């Protein structure tokens, strides 16, 4: 039972998990979500679970012996649950990569994984080109700049909503300029990609970030421009948002499926 590849649990039960379940169904059900960890305060109604087992407590999930846990919830969920899972030897994939902008948390996750002999994987999420940044950095990267543009409704509930009237914007408006540490921390549901870029490239402080609310945007637009000893690189993604969460791109949910399948594959190609 403990080695059952399908004993996959997620943390959270929102738009990403629903999209992941749809992906698994499309791909022929070789994998599936068997259980979810959601604290009582956020727990879905039993009728929404469709047979997925619900745990409210991380200790109960650990006792269930998952073969893999996939965090699809929030920065807090990474902080509250992932160290315990790793310490118990349970491999864990996280999508809330922006949580790793907290150096203390990053160090404690590394210590927990080392102690438990487990592995933490961060998904590529809504962004791409991370392989290029990782390869390029050993020869020296001189600059990495990220620009993220989303429609105004994707920025509701963020600091941008306090600074500008999102509903009445008539032109693209810069809502944030700074570095990847600030962006990941201040926009935990919108700027996880900045952490993925920072970790793959030149770190949180040196990665520059601009965030834009654009009333004409119909996609979540992500642009990365990097220069270094290797040459230069630019990538642009026009991501479709998930139907039930405009903040989150479909690609981010698809990257979870890819990370899960890859985790269990004998050959990493
Ligand atoms: N790496 C990337 O490219 C991206 C990462 N994300 C991350 O993924 C997360 C989930 O995205 P969605 O599913 O679209 O959000 P959502 O808001 O639709 O769903 C989040 C789910 O997690 C649950 N939840 C909230 N706090 C929790 C906690 N402390 N413990 C356990 N469950 C908790 C909620 O009840 C809900 O079921 C985002 O909050 C964000 O951190 C989102 C988009 C892209
Ligand atoms: O899904 C996206 O387009 C990006 C996102 O929300 C994040 O990085 O947190």
PDB file of C-alpha atoms and ligand atoms in Angstrom:
ATOM      1  CA  UNK A   1       0.000   0.000   0.000  1.00  0.00           C
ATOM      2  CA  UNK A   2       2.794   2.417   0.930  1.00  0.00           C
ATOM      3  CA  UNK A   3       4.398   2.087  -2.503  1.00  0.00           C
ATOM      4  CA  UNK A   4       1.175   2.688  -4.423  1.00  0.00           C
ATOM      5  CA  UNK A   5       2.094   5.262  -7.108  1.00  0.00           C
ATOM      6  CA  UNK A   6      -1.452   6.506  -7.117  1.00  0.00           C
ATOM      7  CA  UNK A   7      -1.429   7.460  -3.463  1.00  0.00           C
ATOM      8  CA  UNK A   8      -1.216  11.113  -4.398  1.00  0.00           C
ATOM      9  CA  UNK A   9      -2.515  13.792  -2.056  1.00  0.00           C
ATOM     10  CA  UNK A  10      -2.885  17.493  -2.729  1.00  0.00           C
ATOM     11  CA  UNK A  11      -2.988  20.419  -0.331  1.00  0.00           C
ATOM     12  CA  UNK A  12      -5.920  22.726  -1.139  1.00  0.00           C
ATOM     13  CA  UNK A  13      -8.967  22.095  -3.287  1.00  0.00           C
ATOM     14  CA  UNK A  14      -9.344  25.126  -5.510  1.00  0.00           C
ATOM     15  CA  UNK A  15      -9.069  26.028  -9.196  1.00  0.00           C
ATOM     16  CA  UNK A  16      -5.677  24.326  -9.707  1.00  0.00           C
ATOM     17  CA  UNK A  17      -6.781  21.035  -8.194  1.00  0.00           C
ATOM     18  CA  UNK A  18      -9.965  20.989 -10.259  1.00  0.00           C
ATOM     19  CA  UNK A  19      -7.898  21.656 -13.389  1.00  0.00           C
ATOM     20  CA  UNK A  20      -5.403  18.931 -12.378  1.00  0.00           C
ATOM     21  CA  UNK A  21      -8.220  16.428 -11.953  1.00  0.00           C
ATOM     22  CA  UNK A  22      -9.536  17.326 -15.414  1.00  0.00           C
ATOM     23  CA  UNK A  23      -6.021  16.829 -16.857  1.00  0.00           C
ATOM     24  CA  UNK A  24      -5.721  13.407 -15.267  1.00  0.00           C
ATOM     25  CA  UNK A  25      -9.099  12.406 -16.672  1.00  0.00           C
ATOM     26  CA  UNK A  26      -8.056  13.628 -20.144  1.00  0.00           C
ATOM     27  CA  UNK A  27      -4.785  11.703 -19.943  1.00  0.00           C
ATOM     28  CA  UNK A  28      -6.489   8.394 -19.223  1.00  0.00           C
ATOM     29  CA  UNK A  29      -6.423   8.276 -15.426  1.00  0.00           C
ATOM     30  CA  UNK A  30      -2.973   6.735 -14.909  1.00  0.00           C
ATOM     31  CA  UNK A  31      -2.786   9.057 -11.937  1.00  0.00           C
ATOM     32  CA  UNK A  32      -5.417  10.652  -9.778  1.00  0.00           C
ATOM     33  CA  UNK A  33      -5.924  12.825  -6.712  1.00  0.00           C
ATOM     34  CA  UNK A  34      -6.784  10.420  -3.891  1.00  0.00           C
ATOM     35  CA  UNK A  35      -6.768  12.777  -0.903  1.00  0.00           C
ATOM     36  CA  UNK A  36      -6.601  16.434   0.032  1.00  0.00           C
ATOM     37  CA  UNK A  37      -5.370  18.307   3.073  1.00  0.00           C
ATOM     38  CA  UNK A  38      -7.422  21.424   3.790  1.00  0.00           C
ATOM     39  CA  UNK A  39      -7.718  22.929   7.284  1.00  0.00           C
ATOM     40  CA  UNK A  40     -11.247  23.066   8.715  1.00  0.00           C
ATOM     41  CA  UNK A  41     -11.568  26.824   8.098  1.00  0.00           C
ATOM     42  CA  UNK A  42     -11.074  26.402   4.312  1.00  0.00           C
ATOM     43  CA  UNK A  43     -12.565  22.922   3.907  1.00  0.00           C
ATOM     44  CA  UNK A  44     -14.803  22.280   0.890  1.00  0.00           C
ATOM     45  CA  UNK A  45     -18.292  20.816   1.317  1.00  0.00           C
ATOM     46  CA  UNK A  46     -18.254  16.983   1.212  1.00  0.00           C
ATOM     47  CA  UNK A  47     -20.426  17.139  -1.941  1.00  0.00           C
ATOM     48  CA  UNK A  48     -17.602  18.995  -3.769  1.00  0.00           C
ATOM     49  CA  UNK A  49     -15.008  16.322  -3.048  1.00  0.00           C
ATOM     50  CA  UNK A  50     -16.229  13.684  -5.509  1.00  0.00           C
ATOM     51  CA  UNK A  51     -14.750  10.779  -3.563  1.00  0.00           C
ATOM     52  CA  UNK A  52     -11.456  12.496  -2.701  1.00  0.00           C
ATOM     53  CA  UNK A  53     -10.576  11.814   0.921  1.00  0.00           C
ATOM     54  CA  UNK A  54     -10.365  14.951   3.088  1.00  0.00           C
ATOM     55  CA  UNK A  55      -7.838  15.462   5.888  1.00  0.00           C
ATOM     56  CA  UNK A  56      -7.961  18.567   8.069  1.00  0.00           C
ATOM     57  CA  UNK A  57      -4.741  17.774   9.859  1.00  0.00           C
ATOM     58  CA  UNK A  58      -1.239  17.125   8.474  1.00  0.00           C
ATOM     59  CA  UNK A  59      -0.584  14.348  11.017  1.00  0.00           C
ATOM     60  CA  UNK A  60      -3.587  12.397   9.653  1.00  0.00           C
ATOM     61  CA  UNK A  61      -2.300  12.829   6.122  1.00  0.00           C
ATOM     62  CA  UNK A  62       1.147  11.561   7.156  1.00  0.00           C
ATOM     63  CA  UNK A  63      -0.454   8.492   8.797  1.00  0.00           C
ATOM     64  CA  UNK A  64      -2.216   7.749   5.492  1.00  0.00           C
ATOM     65  CA  UNK A  65       1.290   7.296   3.895  1.00  0.00           C
ATOM     66  CA  UNK A  66       0.965   9.289   0.683  1.00  0.00           C
ATOM     67  CA  UNK A  67       3.450   8.417  -2.072  1.00  0.00           C
ATOM     68  CA  UNK A  68       3.571  12.086  -3.090  1.00  0.00           C
ATOM     69  CA  UNK A  69       2.011  15.328  -1.827  1.00  0.00           C
ATOM     70  CA  UNK A  70       1.366  18.269  -4.126  1.00  0.00           C
ATOM     71  CA  UNK A  71       0.790  21.692  -2.584  1.00  0.00           C
ATOM     72  CA  UNK A  72      -1.792  23.681  -4.596  1.00  0.00           C
ATOM     73  CA  UNK A  73      -2.964  26.120  -1.921  1.00  0.00           C
ATOM     74  CA  UNK A  74      -0.978  29.104  -0.639  1.00  0.00           C
ATOM     75  CA  UNK A  75       2.293  30.362   0.804  1.00  0.00           C
ATOM     76  CA  UNK A  76       0.913  29.676   4.298  1.00  0.00           C
ATOM     77  CA  UNK A  77       0.224  26.069   3.372  1.00  0.00           C
ATOM     78  CA  UNK A  78       3.877  25.597   2.354  1.00  0.00           C
ATOM     79  CA  UNK A  79       4.989  27.124   5.649  1.00  0.00           C
ATOM     80  CA  UNK A  80       2.497  25.205   7.805  1.00  0.00           C
ATOM     81  CA  UNK A  81       2.632  21.709   6.300  1.00  0.00           C
ATOM     82  CA  UNK A  82       5.526  21.047   3.943  1.00  0.00           C
ATOM     83  CA  UNK A  83       8.373  20.936   6.516  1.00  0.00           C
ATOM     84  CA  UNK A  84       6.545  18.176   8.449  1.00  0.00           C
ATOM     85  CA  UNK A  85       5.937  16.162   5.273  1.00  0.00           C
ATOM     86  CA  UNK A  86       9.559  16.379   4.133  1.00  0.00           C
ATOM     87  CA  UNK A  87      10.833  15.486   7.569  1.00  0.00           C
ATOM     88  CA  UNK A  88       8.714  12.320   7.454  1.00  0.00           C
ATOM     89  CA  UNK A  89      10.338  11.329   4.159  1.00  0.00           C
ATOM     90  CA  UNK A  90       7.399  12.319   1.936  1.00  0.00           C
ATOM     91  CA  UNK A  91       8.376  13.816  -1.430  1.00  0.00           C
ATOM     92  CA  UNK A  92       6.492  17.050  -2.027  1.00  0.00           C
ATOM     93  CA  UNK A  93       5.852  19.236  -5.057  1.00  0.00           C
ATOM     94  CA  UNK A  94       4.944  22.893  -4.489  1.00  0.00           C
ATOM     95  CA  UNK A  95       3.196  25.357  -6.764  1.00  0.00           C
ATOM     96  CA  UNK A  96       3.282  28.308  -4.318  1.00  0.00           C
ATOM     97  CA  UNK A  97       6.935  28.850  -5.262  1.00  0.00           C
ATOM     98  CA  UNK A  98       6.842  32.474  -4.088  1.00  0.00           C
ATOM     99  CA  UNK A  99       6.951  31.171  -0.509  1.00  0.00           C
ATOM    100  CA  UNK A 100      10.620  30.344  -1.164  1.00  0.00           C
ATOM    101  CA  UNK A 101      11.402  34.064  -1.217  1.00  0.00           C
ATOM    102  CA  UNK A 102      11.449  33.686   2.578  1.00  0.00           C
ATOM    103  CA  UNK A 103      15.053  32.565   3.160  1.00  0.00           C
ATOM    104  CA  UNK A 104      14.280  31.221   6.621  1.00  0.00           C
ATOM    105  CA  UNK A 105      11.530  29.005   5.192  1.00  0.00           C
ATOM    106  CA  UNK A 106      13.757  27.881   2.322  1.00  0.00           C
ATOM    107  CA  UNK A 107      16.484  26.874   4.781  1.00  0.00           C
ATOM    108  CA  UNK A 108      14.027  25.004   7.004  1.00  0.00           C
ATOM    109  CA  UNK A 109      12.604  23.109   4.004  1.00  0.00           C
ATOM    110  CA  UNK A 110      16.109  22.113   2.973  1.00  0.00           C
ATOM    111  CA  UNK A 111      16.919  20.944   6.505  1.00  0.00           C
ATOM    112  CA  UNK A 112      13.633  18.975   6.688  1.00  0.00           C
ATOM    113  CA  UNK A 113      14.243  17.269   3.331  1.00  0.00           C
ATOM    114  CA  UNK A 114      17.801  16.387   4.290  1.00  0.00           C
ATOM    115  CA  UNK A 115      16.632  14.952   7.612  1.00  0.00           C
ATOM    116  CA  UNK A 116      13.776  12.973   6.027  1.00  0.00           C
ATOM    117  CA  UNK A 117      15.698  11.830   2.940  1.00  0.00           C
ATOM    118  CA  UNK A 118      12.925  13.345   0.837  1.00  0.00           C
ATOM    119  CA  UNK A 119      12.831  15.784  -2.049  1.00  0.00           C
ATOM    120  CA  UNK A 120      11.056  19.095  -2.592  1.00  0.00           C
ATOM    121  CA  UNK A 121      10.268  20.069  -6.191  1.00  0.00           C
ATOM    122  CA  UNK A 122       9.052  23.486  -7.299  1.00  0.00           C
ATOM    123  CA  UNK A 123       6.985  23.457 -10.493  1.00  0.00           C
ATOM    124  CA  UNK A 124       7.795  25.765 -13.404  1.00  0.00           C
ATOM    125  CA  UNK A 125       4.197  26.993 -13.075  1.00  0.00           C
ATOM    126  CA  UNK A 126       2.958  29.684 -15.416  1.00  0.00           C
ATOM    127  CA  UNK A 127       6.436  30.508 -16.731  1.00  0.00           C
ATOM    128  CA  UNK A 128       8.983  28.861 -19.030  1.00  0.00           C
ATOM    129  CA  UNK A 129      12.642  29.191 -19.959  1.00  0.00           C
ATOM    130  CA  UNK A 130      13.866  28.248 -16.474  1.00  0.00           C
ATOM    131  CA  UNK A 131      16.167  25.628 -18.015  1.00  0.00           C
ATOM    132  CA  UNK A 132      17.880  28.386 -20.015  1.00  0.00           C
ATOM    133  CA  UNK A 133      18.414  30.551 -16.918  1.00  0.00           C
ATOM    134  CA  UNK A 134      19.795  27.594 -14.930  1.00  0.00           C
ATOM    135  CA  UNK A 135      22.232  26.657 -17.703  1.00  0.00           C
ATOM    136  CA  UNK A 136      23.274  30.237 -18.366  1.00  0.00           C
ATOM    137  CA  UNK A 137      23.948  31.269 -14.766  1.00  0.00           C
ATOM    138  CA  UNK A 138      27.179  29.358 -14.187  1.00  0.00           C
ATOM    139  CA  UNK A 139      28.928  31.493 -16.822  1.00  0.00           C
ATOM    140  CA  UNK A 140      27.378  34.643 -15.294  1.00  0.00           C
ATOM    141  CA  UNK A 141      24.044  36.382 -15.854  1.00  0.00           C
ATOM    142  CA  UNK A 142      24.214  40.182 -15.900  1.00  0.00           C
ATOM    143  CA  UNK A 143      20.483  40.954 -15.845  1.00  0.00           C
ATOM    144  CA  UNK A 144      17.137  39.203 -15.568  1.00  0.00           C
ATOM    145  CA  UNK A 145      13.958  41.266 -15.957  1.00  0.00           C
ATOM    146  CA  UNK A 146      10.390  40.038 -15.673  1.00  0.00           C
ATOM    147  CA  UNK A 147       7.195  41.848 -16.716  1.00  0.00           C
ATOM    148  CA  UNK A 148       3.811  40.398 -15.792  1.00  0.00           C
ATOM    149  CA  UNK A 149       0.616  41.801 -17.327  1.00  0.00           C
ATOM    150  CA  UNK A 150      -2.865  40.662 -16.358  1.00  0.00           C
ATOM    151  CA  UNK A 151      -6.400  42.041 -16.768  1.00  0.00           C
ATOM    152  CA  UNK A 152      -7.530  44.284 -13.871  1.00  0.00           C
ATOM    153  CA  UNK A 153      -9.804  41.624 -12.308  1.00  0.00           C
ATOM    154  CA  UNK A 154      -6.767  39.390 -11.759  1.00  0.00           C
ATOM    155  CA  UNK A 155      -5.368  42.006  -9.351  1.00  0.00           C
ATOM    156  CA  UNK A 156      -8.374  42.197  -7.007  1.00  0.00           C
ATOM    157  CA  UNK A 157      -7.496  41.583  -3.370  1.00  0.00           C
ATOM    158  CA  UNK A 158      -3.866  42.671  -3.927  1.00  0.00           C
ATOM    159  CA  UNK A 159      -2.034  45.882  -2.919  1.00  0.00           C
ATOM    160  CA  UNK A 160      -2.798  47.168  -6.443  1.00  0.00           C
ATOM    161  CA  UNK A 161      -6.484  47.333  -5.544  1.00  0.00           C
ATOM    162  CA  UNK A 162      -5.651  49.767  -2.714  1.00  0.00           C
ATOM    163  CA  UNK A 163      -3.535  51.969  -4.967  1.00  0.00           C
ATOM    164  CA  UNK A 164      -5.684  52.227  -8.115  1.00  0.00           C
ATOM    165  CA  UNK A 165      -9.351  51.848  -9.029  1.00  0.00           C
ATOM    166  CA  UNK A 166      -8.959  48.643 -11.032  1.00  0.00           C
ATOM    167  CA  UNK A 167     -12.510  48.703 -12.395  1.00  0.00           C
ATOM    168  CA  UNK A 168     -12.092  52.072 -14.078  1.00  0.00           C
ATOM    169  CA  UNK A 169      -8.652  51.666 -15.674  1.00  0.00           C
ATOM    170  CA  UNK A 170      -8.670  52.739 -19.316  1.00  0.00           C
ATOM    171  CA  UNK A 171      -5.013  52.020 -20.157  1.00  0.00           C
ATOM    172  CA  UNK A 172      -2.192  49.659 -19.096  1.00  0.00           C
ATOM    173  CA  UNK A 173      -1.065  50.769 -15.624  1.00  0.00           C
ATOM    174  CA  UNK A 174       2.109  49.807 -13.770  1.00  0.00           C
ATOM    175  CA  UNK A 175       1.015  48.610 -10.333  1.00  0.00           C
ATOM    176  CA  UNK A 176       4.404  47.435  -9.047  1.00  0.00           C
ATOM    177  CA  UNK A 177       8.097  48.002  -9.733  1.00  0.00           C
ATOM    178  CA  UNK A 178      10.737  46.333  -7.619  1.00  0.00           C
ATOM    179  CA  UNK A 179      12.570  43.049  -7.197  1.00  0.00           C
ATOM    180  CA  UNK A 180      11.449  39.422  -7.122  1.00  0.00           C
ATOM    181  CA  UNK A 181      11.540  39.143  -3.329  1.00  0.00           C
ATOM    182  CA  UNK A 182       9.103  42.051  -2.934  1.00  0.00           C
ATOM    183  CA  UNK A 183       6.868  40.883  -5.778  1.00  0.00           C
ATOM    184  CA  UNK A 184       6.606  37.294  -4.524  1.00  0.00           C
ATOM    185  CA  UNK A 185       5.870  38.482  -0.979  1.00  0.00           C
ATOM    186  CA  UNK A 186       3.376  41.253  -1.832  1.00  0.00           C
ATOM    187  CA  UNK A 187       1.564  39.339  -4.599  1.00  0.00           C
ATOM    188  CA  UNK A 188       1.428  35.758  -3.271  1.00  0.00           C
ATOM    189  CA  UNK A 189      -1.357  34.699  -5.650  1.00  0.00           C
ATOM    190  CA  UNK A 190      -0.022  36.479  -8.737  1.00  0.00           C
ATOM    191  CA  UNK A 191       3.769  36.563  -8.690  1.00  0.00           C
ATOM    192  CA  UNK A 192       4.948  33.048  -7.831  1.00  0.00           C
ATOM    193  CA  UNK A 193       6.621  33.002 -11.235  1.00  0.00           C
ATOM    194  CA  UNK A 194       9.017  35.754 -10.114  1.00  0.00           C
ATOM    195  CA  UNK A 195      10.374  33.377  -7.456  1.00  0.00           C
ATOM    196  CA  UNK A 196      10.818  30.575  -9.988  1.00  0.00           C
ATOM    197  CA  UNK A 197      12.764  32.983 -12.220  1.00  0.00           C
ATOM    198  CA  UNK A 198      14.851  34.283  -9.298  1.00  0.00           C
ATOM    199  CA  UNK A 199      15.752  30.784  -8.090  1.00  0.00           C
ATOM    200  CA  UNK A 200      16.692  29.638 -11.609  1.00  0.00           C
ATOM    201  CA  UNK A 201      18.625  32.817 -12.422  1.00  0.00           C
ATOM    202  CA  UNK A 202      20.331  35.544 -10.388  1.00  0.00           C
ATOM    203  CA  UNK A 203      18.392  35.476  -7.134  1.00  0.00           C
ATOM    204  CA  UNK A 204      15.590  37.468  -5.557  1.00  0.00           C
ATOM    205  CA  UNK A 205      17.313  40.833  -5.060  1.00  0.00           C
ATOM    206  CA  UNK A 206      18.840  41.119  -8.531  1.00  0.00           C
ATOM    207  CA  UNK A 207      15.774  40.019 -10.508  1.00  0.00           C
ATOM    208  CA  UNK A 208      13.807  43.103 -11.538  1.00  0.00           C
ATOM    209  CA  UNK A 209      10.017  42.935 -11.734  1.00  0.00           C
ATOM    210  CA  UNK A 210       7.289  45.101 -13.253  1.00  0.00           C
ATOM    211  CA  UNK A 211       3.604  44.193 -12.811  1.00  0.00           C
ATOM    212  CA  UNK A 212       0.904  45.757 -15.001  1.00  0.00           C
ATOM    213  CA  UNK A 213      -2.891  45.836 -14.918  1.00  0.00           C
ATOM    214  CA  UNK A 214      -4.137  46.135 -18.501  1.00  0.00           C
ATOM    215  CA  UNK A 215      -7.848  46.609 -19.258  1.00  0.00           C
ATOM    216  CA  UNK A 216      -7.198  45.448 -22.843  1.00  0.00           C
ATOM    217  CA  UNK A 217      -5.460  42.223 -21.812  1.00  0.00           C
ATOM    218  CA  UNK A 218      -7.268  38.965 -22.503  1.00  0.00           C
ATOM    219  CA  UNK A 219      -4.442  36.694 -21.320  1.00  0.00           C
ATOM    220  CA  UNK A 220      -1.916  36.595 -18.496  1.00  0.00           C
ATOM    221  CA  UNK A 221       1.203  37.842 -20.245  1.00  0.00           C
ATOM    222  CA  UNK A 222       4.632  36.872 -18.878  1.00  0.00           C
ATOM    223  CA  UNK A 223       7.841  38.259 -20.366  1.00  0.00           C
ATOM    224  CA  UNK A 224      11.412  37.442 -19.278  1.00  0.00           C
ATOM    225  CA  UNK A 225      14.513  39.098 -20.729  1.00  0.00           C
ATOM    226  CA  UNK A 226      17.971  37.945 -19.630  1.00  0.00           C
ATOM    227  CA  UNK A 227      21.529  38.816 -20.640  1.00  0.00           C
ATOM    228  CA  UNK A 228      24.814  37.262 -19.653  1.00  0.00           C
ATOM    229  CA  UNK A 229      28.026  35.604 -20.804  1.00  0.00           C
ATOM    230  CA  UNK A 230      25.944  33.086 -22.773  1.00  0.00           C
ATOM    231  CA  UNK A 231      24.313  35.800 -24.900  1.00  0.00           C
ATOM    232  CA  UNK A 232      20.752  37.002 -24.428  1.00  0.00           C
ATOM    233  CA  UNK A 233      17.343  35.467 -24.100  1.00  0.00           C
ATOM    234  CA  UNK A 234      13.752  36.571 -24.154  1.00  0.00           C
ATOM    235  CA  UNK A 235      10.552  34.648 -23.759  1.00  0.00           C
ATOM    236  CA  UNK A 236       6.919  35.711 -23.786  1.00  0.00           C
ATOM    237  CA  UNK A 237       3.935  33.616 -22.771  1.00  0.00           C
ATOM    238  CA  UNK A 238       0.326  34.567 -23.395  1.00  0.00           C
ATOM    239  CA  UNK A 239      -1.372  32.314 -20.900  1.00  0.00           C
ATOM    240  CA  UNK A 240      -5.066  31.589 -20.783  1.00  0.00           C
ATOM    241  CA  UNK A 241      -6.445  32.002 -17.252  1.00  0.00           C
ATOM    242  CA  UNK A 242      -8.314  29.193 -15.495  1.00  0.00           C
ATOM    243  CA  UNK A 243     -12.087  29.664 -15.901  1.00  0.00           C
ATOM    244  CA  UNK A 244     -12.697  29.824 -12.149  1.00  0.00           C
ATOM    245  CA  UNK A 245      -9.631  31.851 -11.103  1.00  0.00           C
ATOM    246  CA  UNK A 246      -8.490  34.770 -13.324  1.00  0.00           C
ATOM    247  CA  UNK A 247      -5.286  35.141 -11.267  1.00  0.00           C
ATOM    248  CA  UNK A 248      -4.077  31.653 -12.229  1.00  0.00           C
ATOM    249  CA  UNK A 249      -2.996  30.472 -15.691  1.00  0.00           C
ATOM    250  CA  UNK A 250      -3.991  27.094 -17.110  1.00  0.00           C
ATOM    251  CA  UNK A 251      -0.289  26.481 -17.825  1.00  0.00           C
ATOM    252  CA  UNK A 252       0.468  26.602 -14.082  1.00  0.00           C
ATOM    253  CA  UNK A 253      -2.037  23.798 -13.469  1.00  0.00           C
ATOM    254  CA  UNK A 254      -0.682  21.836 -16.437  1.00  0.00           C
ATOM    255  CA  UNK A 255       2.829  22.143 -15.005  1.00  0.00           C
ATOM    256  CA  UNK A 256       1.658  20.298 -11.895  1.00  0.00           C
ATOM    257  CA  UNK A 257       0.516  17.330 -13.947  1.00  0.00           C
ATOM    258  CA  UNK A 258       3.857  17.358 -15.769  1.00  0.00           C
ATOM    259  CA  UNK A 259       5.783  17.471 -12.485  1.00  0.00           C
ATOM    260  CA  UNK A 260       3.789  14.539 -11.071  1.00  0.00           C
ATOM    261  CA  UNK A 261       4.220  12.339 -14.139  1.00  0.00           C
ATOM    262  CA  UNK A 262       7.914  13.247 -14.249  1.00  0.00           C
ATOM    263  CA  UNK A 263       8.320  12.387 -10.581  1.00  0.00           C
ATOM    264  CA  UNK A 264       7.277   8.792 -11.219  1.00  0.00           C
ATOM    265  CA  UNK A 265       9.050   8.350 -14.555  1.00  0.00           C
ATOM    266  CA  UNK A 266      12.115   6.092 -14.651  1.00  0.00           C
ATOM    267  CA  UNK A 267      13.837   8.242 -17.265  1.00  0.00           C
ATOM    268  CA  UNK A 268      13.820  12.012 -16.791  1.00  0.00           C
ATOM    269  CA  UNK A 269      13.309  13.311 -20.328  1.00  0.00           C
TER     270      UNK A 269
HETATM  271  N1  LIG B   1       3.793  28.802  -9.642  1.00  0.00           N
HETATM  272  C1  LIG B   1       2.855  29.419 -10.354  1.00  0.00           C
HETATM  273  O1  LIG B   1       3.047  29.735 -11.531  1.00  0.00           O
HETATM  274  C2  LIG B   1       1.536  29.721  -9.723  1.00  0.00           C
HETATM  275  C3  LIG B   1       1.284  29.434  -8.406  1.00  0.00           C
HETATM  276  N2  LIG B   1       0.073  29.708  -7.842  1.00  0.00           N
HETATM  277  C4  LIG B   1      -0.148  29.331  -6.440  1.00  0.00           C
HETATM  278  O2  LIG B   1      -1.139  28.331  -6.406  1.00  0.00           O
HETATM  279  C5  LIG B   1      -2.063  28.598  -5.371  1.00  0.00           C
HETATM  280  C6  LIG B   1      -3.390  27.942  -5.653  1.00  0.00           C
HETATM  281  O3  LIG B   1      -3.949  28.471  -6.833  1.00  0.00           O
HETATM  282  P1  LIG B   1      -5.516  28.258  -7.155  1.00  0.00           P
HETATM  283  O4  LIG B   1      -5.891  26.846  -7.037  1.00  0.00           O
HETATM  284  O5  LIG B   1      -5.742  28.972  -8.441  1.00  0.00           O
HETATM  285  O6  LIG B   1      -6.178  29.089  -5.965  1.00  0.00           O
HETATM  286  P2  LIG B   1      -7.657  28.927  -5.360  1.00  0.00           P
HETATM  287  O7  LIG B   1      -7.861  30.130  -4.536  1.00  0.00           O
HETATM  288  O8  LIG B   1      -8.631  28.602  -6.428  1.00  0.00           O
HETATM  289  O9  LIG B   1      -7.534  27.647  -4.416  1.00  0.00           O
HETATM  290  C7  LIG B   1      -6.739  27.598  -3.265  1.00  0.00           C
HETATM  291  C8  LIG B   1      -7.227  26.445  -2.396  1.00  0.00           C
HETATM  292  O10 LIG B   1      -6.363  26.282  -1.282  1.00  0.00           O
HETATM  293  C9  LIG B   1      -7.135  26.309  -0.083  1.00  0.00           C
HETATM  294  N3  LIG B   1      -6.306  26.899   0.968  1.00  0.00           N
HETATM  295  C10 LIG B   1      -6.084  28.201   1.247  1.00  0.00           C
HETATM  296  N4  LIG B   1      -5.211  28.308   2.266  1.00  0.00           N
HETATM  297  C11 LIG B   1      -4.876  27.057   2.618  1.00  0.00           C
HETATM  298  C12 LIG B   1      -4.023  26.512   3.597  1.00  0.00           C
HETATM  299  N5  LIG B   1      -3.330  27.308   4.435  1.00  0.00           N
HETATM  300  N6  LIG B   1      -3.912  25.175   3.684  1.00  0.00           N
HETATM  301  C13 LIG B   1      -4.573  24.361   2.830  1.00  0.00           C
HETATM  302  N7  LIG B   1      -5.432  24.811   1.901  1.00  0.00           N
HETATM  303  C14 LIG B   1      -5.575  26.157   1.804  1.00  0.00           C
HETATM  304  C15 LIG B   1      -8.379  27.114  -0.407  1.00  0.00           C
HETATM  305  O11 LIG B   1      -9.424  26.788   0.426  1.00  0.00           O
HETATM  306  C16 LIG B   1      -8.628  26.639  -1.832  1.00  0.00           C
HETATM  307  O12 LIG B   1      -9.256  25.385  -1.834  1.00  0.00           O
HETATM  308  C17 LIG B   1      -2.081  30.133  -5.292  1.00  0.00           C
HETATM  309  O13 LIG B   1      -2.488  30.587  -4.033  1.00  0.00           O
HETATM  310  C18 LIG B   1      -0.640  30.480  -5.562  1.00  0.00           C
HETATM  311  O14 LIG B   1       0.093  30.469  -4.346  1.00  0.00           O
HETATM  312  C19 LIG B   1      -0.935  30.268  -8.571  1.00  0.00           C
HETATM  313  C20 LIG B   1      -0.735  30.572  -9.878  1.00  0.00           C
HETATM  314  C21 LIG B   1       0.510  30.327 -10.591  1.00  0.00           C
HETATM  315  O1  LIG B   2      -0.761  31.932 -13.135  1.00  0.00           O
HETATM  316  C1  LIG B   2      -0.111  32.935 -13.472  1.00  0.00           C
HETATM  317  O2  LIG B   2      -0.257  33.498 -14.580  1.00  0.00           O
HETATM  318  C2  LIG B   2       0.949  33.483 -12.588  1.00  0.00           C
HETATM  319  C3  LIG B   2       0.604  33.562 -11.173  1.00  0.00           C
HETATM  320  O3  LIG B   2      -0.548  33.714 -10.810  1.00  0.00           O
HETATM  321  C4  LIG B   2       1.688  33.464 -10.202  1.00  0.00           C
HETATM  322  O4  LIG B   2       2.852  33.442 -10.608  1.00  0.00           O
HETATM  323  O5  LIG B   2       1.385  33.420  -8.995  1.00  0.00           O
END
